[in-house]
C-alpha positions as a LaTeX table, in Angstrom:
\begin{tabular}{lrrr}
\hline
Residue & $x$ (\AA) & $y$ (\AA) & $z$ (\AA) \\
\hline
Unk1 & 0.00 & 0.00 & 0.00 \\
Unk2 & 1.36 & 3.40 & $-0.99$ \\
Unk3 & 0.36 & 6.42 & 1.04 \\
Unk4 & 1.36 & 10.06 & 0.91 \\
Unk5 & 3.40 & 11.10 & 3.94 \\
Unk6 & 1.45 & 13.80 & 5.73 \\
Unk7 & 1.52 & 15.15 & 9.26 \\
Unk8 & $-1.63$ & 15.42 & 11.33 \\
Unk9 & $-3.46$ & 13.24 & 8.86 \\
Unk10 & $-6.47$ & 11.04 & 9.51 \\
Unk11 & $-8.41$ & 8.39 & 7.65 \\
Unk12 & $-11.81$ & 6.81 & 8.20 \\
Unk13 & $-11.93$ & 3.11 & 7.32 \\
Unk14 & $-15.33$ & 1.93 & 6.19 \\
Unk15 & $-16.49$ & $-0.74$ & 3.77 \\
Unk16 & $-19.15$ & $-2.80$ & 2.11 \\
Unk17 & $-20.22$ & $-4.73$ & 5.20 \\
Unk18 & $-19.13$ & $-6.20$ & 8.49 \\
Unk19 & $-16.45$ & $-8.87$ & 8.52 \\
Unk20 & $-14.76$ & $-7.71$ & 5.32 \\
Unk21 & $-11.35$ & $-6.70$ & 6.68 \\
Unk22 & $-11.68$ & $-3.12$ & 7.87 \\
Unk23 & $-9.63$ & $-3.87$ & 10.98 \\
Unk24 & $-6.98$ & $-5.67$ & 8.95 \\
Unk25 & $-6.62$ & $-2.70$ & 6.59 \\
Unk26 & $-6.63$ & $-0.22$ & 9.48 \\
Unk27 & $-3.87$ & $-2.12$ & 11.30 \\
Unk28 & $-1.79$ & $-2.40$ & 8.13 \\
Unk29 & $-1.99$ & 1.37 & 7.64 \\
Unk30 & $-1.09$ & 2.01 & 11.26 \\
Unk31 & 1.93 & $-0.29$ & 11.10 \\
Unk32 & 3.12 & 1.28 & 7.86 \\
Unk33 & 3.06 & 4.77 & 9.32 \\
Unk34 & 4.63 & 3.59 & 12.59 \\
Unk35 & 7.48 & 2.11 & 10.54 \\
Unk36 & 7.95 & 5.54 & 8.93 \\
Unk37 & 8.46 & 7.13 & 12.33 \\
Unk38 & 5.10 & 8.77 & 12.89 \\
Unk39 & 3.08 & 8.76 & 16.10 \\
Unk40 & $-0.01$ & 6.80 & 15.07 \\
Unk41 & $-3.14$ & 5.82 & 16.94 \\
Unk42 & $-6.11$ & 3.71 & 15.93 \\
Unk43 & $-9.62$ & 4.66 & 16.97 \\
Unk44 & $-12.82$ & 2.63 & 17.03 \\
Unk45 & $-15.56$ & 5.11 & 18.00 \\
Unk46 & $-18.28$ & 2.48 & 18.36 \\
Unk47 & $-17.69$ & $-1.23$ & 18.98 \\
Unk48 & $-20.19$ & $-3.99$ & 19.65 \\
Unk49 & $-19.12$ & $-7.38$ & 20.94 \\
Unk50 & $-16.52$ & $-7.76$ & 23.67 \\
Unk51 & $-15.09$ & $-10.21$ & 26.18 \\
Unk52 & $-13.86$ & $-9.88$ & 29.74 \\
Unk53 & $-10.04$ & $-9.70$ & 29.84 \\
Unk54 & $-8.26$ & $-9.08$ & 33.15 \\
Unk55 & $-11.42$ & $-7.61$ & 34.59 \\
Unk56 & $-12.03$ & $-5.23$ & 31.69 \\
Unk57 & $-14.46$ & $-5.55$ & 28.78 \\
Unk58 & $-12.46$ & $-5.38$ & 25.57 \\
Unk59 & $-13.49$ & $-5.49$ & 21.92 \\
Unk60 & $-11.24$ & $-7.55$ & 19.62 \\
Unk61 & $-11.03$ & $-4.84$ & 16.94 \\
Unk62 & $-10.06$ & $-2.28$ & 19.57 \\
Unk63 & $-7.40$ & $-4.63$ & 20.96 \\
Unk64 & $-5.86$ & $-5.11$ & 17.51 \\
Unk65 & $-5.88$ & $-1.39$ & 16.73 \\
Unk66 & $-4.27$ & $-0.63$ & 20.09 \\
Unk67 & $-1.57$ & $-3.25$ & 19.60 \\
Unk68 & $-0.71$ & $-1.82$ & 16.16 \\
Unk69 & $-0.55$ & 1.78 & 17.45 \\
Unk70 & 2.53 & 3.34 & 19.01 \\
Unk71 & 0.64 & 6.00 & 21.00 \\
Unk72 & $-0.45$ & 5.08 & 24.52 \\
Unk73 & $-3.90$ & 6.66 & 24.49 \\
Unk74 & $-6.64$ & 6.20 & 27.10 \\
Unk75 & $-9.18$ & 3.54 & 26.18 \\
Unk76 & $-12.12$ & 5.93 & 26.57 \\
Unk77 & $-10.65$ & 8.04 & 23.76 \\
Unk78 & $-9.74$ & 5.14 & 21.50 \\
Unk79 & $-13.15$ & 3.52 & 21.99 \\
Unk80 & $-15.76$ & 5.93 & 23.41 \\
Unk81 & $-18.64$ & 3.46 & 23.02 \\
Unk82 & $-18.22$ & $-0.28$ & 23.62 \\
Unk83 & $-21.18$ & $-2.62$ & 23.96 \\
Unk84 & $-21.25$ & $-6.22$ & 25.13 \\
Unk85 & $-23.47$ & $-7.87$ & 22.52 \\
Unk86 & $-22.11$ & $-8.42$ & 18.97 \\
Unk87 & $-25.13$ & $-6.80$ & 17.31 \\
Unk88 & $-25.97$ & $-3.61$ & 15.44 \\
Unk89 & $-24.62$ & $-0.65$ & 17.45 \\
Unk90 & $-27.90$ & 1.22 & 17.81 \\
Unk91 & $-29.62$ & $-1.91$ & 19.11 \\
Unk92 & $-26.76$ & $-2.69$ & 21.48 \\
Unk93 & $-26.83$ & 0.90 & 22.74 \\
Unk94 & $-30.57$ & 0.73 & 23.37 \\
Unk95 & $-30.20$ & $-2.52$ & 25.29 \\
Unk96 & $-27.63$ & $-0.86$ & 27.55 \\
Unk97 & $-29.59$ & 2.41 & 27.84 \\
Unk98 & $-26.85$ & 4.43 & 26.16 \\
Unk99 & $-27.33$ & 7.28 & 23.70 \\
Unk100 & $-24.51$ & 7.44 & 21.14 \\
Unk101 & $-23.67$ & 11.13 & 20.68 \\
Unk102 & $-21.54$ & 12.55 & 17.89 \\
Unk103 & $-20.08$ & 15.28 & 20.09 \\
Unk104 & $-18.61$ & 12.67 & 22.46 \\
Unk105 & $-16.86$ & 10.94 & 19.57 \\
Unk106 & $-15.66$ & 14.21 & 18.02 \\
Unk107 & $-14.21$ & 15.33 & 21.37 \\
Unk108 & $-12.40$ & 12.00 & 21.77 \\
Unk109 & $-11.03$ & 12.32 & 18.24 \\
Unk110 & $-9.80$ & 15.85 & 18.91 \\
Unk111 & $-8.07$ & 14.67 & 22.09 \\
Unk112 & $-6.33$ & 11.90 & 20.13 \\
Unk113 & $-5.21$ & 14.47 & 17.56 \\
Unk114 & $-3.23$ & 16.16 & 20.34 \\
Unk115 & $-1.35$ & 12.92 & 20.97 \\
Unk116 & $-0.67$ & 11.62 & 17.47 \\
Unk117 & 0.48 & 12.67 & 14.02 \\
Unk118 & $-1.91$ & 10.27 & 12.28 \\
Unk119 & $-5.25$ & 8.84 & 13.38 \\
Unk120 & $-6.82$ & 5.81 & 11.72 \\
Unk121 & $-10.52$ & 5.65 & 12.58 \\
Unk122 & $-12.38$ & 2.42 & 11.95 \\
Unk123 & $-16.14$ & 2.42 & 11.55 \\
Unk124 & $-18.57$ & $-0.36$ & 12.41 \\
Unk125 & $-20.26$ & $-2.22$ & 9.57 \\
Unk126 & $-20.99$ & $-0.08$ & 6.52 \\
Unk127 & $-21.70$ & 3.60 & 5.92 \\
Unk128 & $-25.41$ & 3.51 & 6.72 \\
Unk129 & $-25.21$ & 1.49 & 9.92 \\
Unk130 & $-27.41$ & 3.43 & 12.39 \\
Unk131 & $-25.87$ & 4.85 & 15.55 \\
Unk132 & $-29.26$ & 5.90 & 16.87 \\
Unk133 & $-32.66$ & 6.71 & 15.38 \\
Unk134 & $-31.37$ & 9.88 & 13.72 \\
Unk135 & $-27.78$ & 9.33 & 12.61 \\
Unk136 & $-25.70$ & 6.75 & 10.78 \\
Unk137 & $-21.99$ & 6.09 & 10.38 \\
Unk138 & $-22.06$ & 8.50 & 7.40 \\
Unk139 & $-22.98$ & 11.39 & 9.70 \\
Unk140 & $-20.03$ & 10.47 & 11.89 \\
Unk141 & $-17.66$ & 10.65 & 8.91 \\
Unk142 & $-19.08$ & 14.07 & 8.03 \\
Unk143 & $-18.71$ & 15.29 & 11.62 \\
Unk144 & $-15.06$ & 14.20 & 11.77 \\
Unk145 & $-14.50$ & 15.64 & 8.28 \\
Unk146 & $-11.75$ & 13.20 & 7.33 \\
Unk147 & $-11.19$ & 11.24 & 4.10 \\
Unk148 & $-12.46$ & 7.70 & 3.64 \\
Unk149 & $-10.50$ & 4.59 & 2.76 \\
Unk150 & $-13.19$ & 2.25 & 1.44 \\
Unk151 & $-12.72$ & $-1.51$ & 1.83 \\
Unk152 & $-14.54$ & $-3.84$ & $-0.55$ \\
Unk153 & $-14.83$ & $-7.38$ & 0.76 \\
Unk154 & $-14.41$ & $-9.38$ & $-2.44$ \\
Unk155 & $-17.22$ & $-11.91$ & $-2.42$ \\
Unk156 & $-20.45$ & $-12.54$ & $-4.26$ \\
Unk157 & $-22.65$ & $-9.43$ & $-4.01$ \\
Unk158 & $-19.80$ & $-7.02$ & $-3.37$ \\
Unk159 & $-20.34$ & $-5.01$ & $-6.57$ \\
Unk160 & $-23.84$ & $-3.96$ & $-5.56$ \\
Unk161 & $-22.72$ & $-3.11$ & $-2.01$ \\
Unk162 & $-19.73$ & $-1.17$ & $-3.28$ \\
Unk163 & $-21.66$ & 0.88 & $-5.83$ \\
Unk164 & $-24.46$ & 1.68 & $-3.40$ \\
Unk165 & $-21.86$ & 2.87 & $-0.91$ \\
Unk166 & $-20.13$ & 4.91 & $-3.61$ \\
Unk167 & $-23.41$ & 6.67 & $-4.38$ \\
Unk168 & $-23.89$ & 7.47 & $-0.69$ \\
Unk169 & $-20.37$ & 8.87 & $-0.35$ \\
Unk170 & $-20.73$ & 11.01 & $-3.46$ \\
Unk171 & $-24.26$ & 12.21 & $-2.65$ \\
Unk172 & $-23.18$ & 13.34 & 0.82 \\
Unk173 & $-20.03$ & 15.03 & $-0.41$ \\
Unk174 & $-17.73$ & 12.78 & 1.62 \\
Unk175 & $-14.07$ & 12.74 & 0.59 \\
Unk176 & $-12.85$ & 9.37 & $-0.70$ \\
Unk177 & $-9.10$ & 9.03 & $-0.32$ \\
Unk178 & $-8.75$ & 5.55 & $-1.82$ \\
Unk179 & $-10.21$ & 2.06 & $-1.88$ \\
Unk180 & $-9.04$ & $-1.48$ & $-1.20$ \\
Unk181 & $-10.17$ & $-4.75$ & $-2.80$ \\
Unk182 & $-9.80$ & $-7.29$ & 0.00 \\
Unk183 & $-9.96$ & $-10.95$ & $-1.22$ \\
Unk184 & $-11.84$ & $-12.44$ & 1.71 \\
Unk185 & $-13.36$ & $-15.36$ & $-0.23$ \\
Unk186 & $-10.67$ & $-17.61$ & $-1.78$ \\
Unk187 & $-13.36$ & $-19.53$ & $-3.67$ \\
Unk188 & $-14.91$ & $-16.45$ & $-5.28$ \\
Unk189 & $-15.75$ & $-17.17$ & $-8.91$ \\
Unk190 & $-14.71$ & $-14.69$ & $-11.62$ \\
Unk191 & $-12.58$ & $-12.70$ & $-9.18$ \\
Unk192 & $-10.69$ & $-10.87$ & $-11.94$ \\
Unk193 & $-13.91$ & $-9.90$ & $-13.71$ \\
Unk194 & $-15.47$ & $-8.61$ & $-10.50$ \\
Unk195 & $-12.33$ & $-6.64$ & $-9.71$ \\
Unk196 & $-12.27$ & $-5.15$ & $-13.22$ \\
Unk197 & $-15.88$ & $-4.03$ & $-12.82$ \\
Unk198 & $-15.08$ & $-2.31$ & $-9.54$ \\
Unk199 & $-11.97$ & $-0.70$ & $-10.98$ \\
Unk200 & $-14.08$ & 0.72 & $-13.81$ \\
Unk201 & $-16.59$ & 2.30 & $-11.44$ \\
Unk202 & $-13.92$ & 3.52 & $-9.02$ \\
Unk203 & $-11.60$ & 4.64 & $-11.81$ \\
Unk204 & $-11.22$ & 8.17 & $-10.47$ \\
Unk205 & $-10.32$ & 6.91 & $-6.98$ \\
Unk206 & $-6.85$ & 5.51 & $-6.19$ \\
Unk207 & $-6.71$ & 1.81 & $-5.33$ \\
Unk208 & $-4.39$ & 0.79 & $-2.51$ \\
\hline
\end{tabular}
């Protein structure tokens, strides 16, 4: 993956669905920038699904992001909202009587920006995953005002998911930095043809 060296940069990692490699891509980016000598921190604003480790509830994605980072940031900044059940965030939040608020996440992000040169923010699910009854992950991207790295999980159905997401990003005026084709299904038929179709539709967006 080739990235432009920039100070005080940030990226928002989102993708076609859940389980398509957003955390993997986020950690790879973090490690690359760490290797270049930058102070880098990963952030997972909203996480659902965690286990009890040493008396503390920890989400696996958050753990991986933290291990890849070289900035020792407080957990409440790295992961402002963490819910026990591995379900849609807005449902998990309702079950735990929590209201996910954009200002809380933005404040945590701003605090991380004081500690790091580069912040890699990983979303949950896709762009239109609800955070509550009014806002989705797309509103969070807009509030943070940082460019998107879009991960396409290469499997049957990914073209539709990718193009729908592309329309959402363009319609909302979100900045797309680049995109990644992540081969998550080794048995995917016509991989090259699917990739070529995506490359055609994303032709004005750099592919990492």
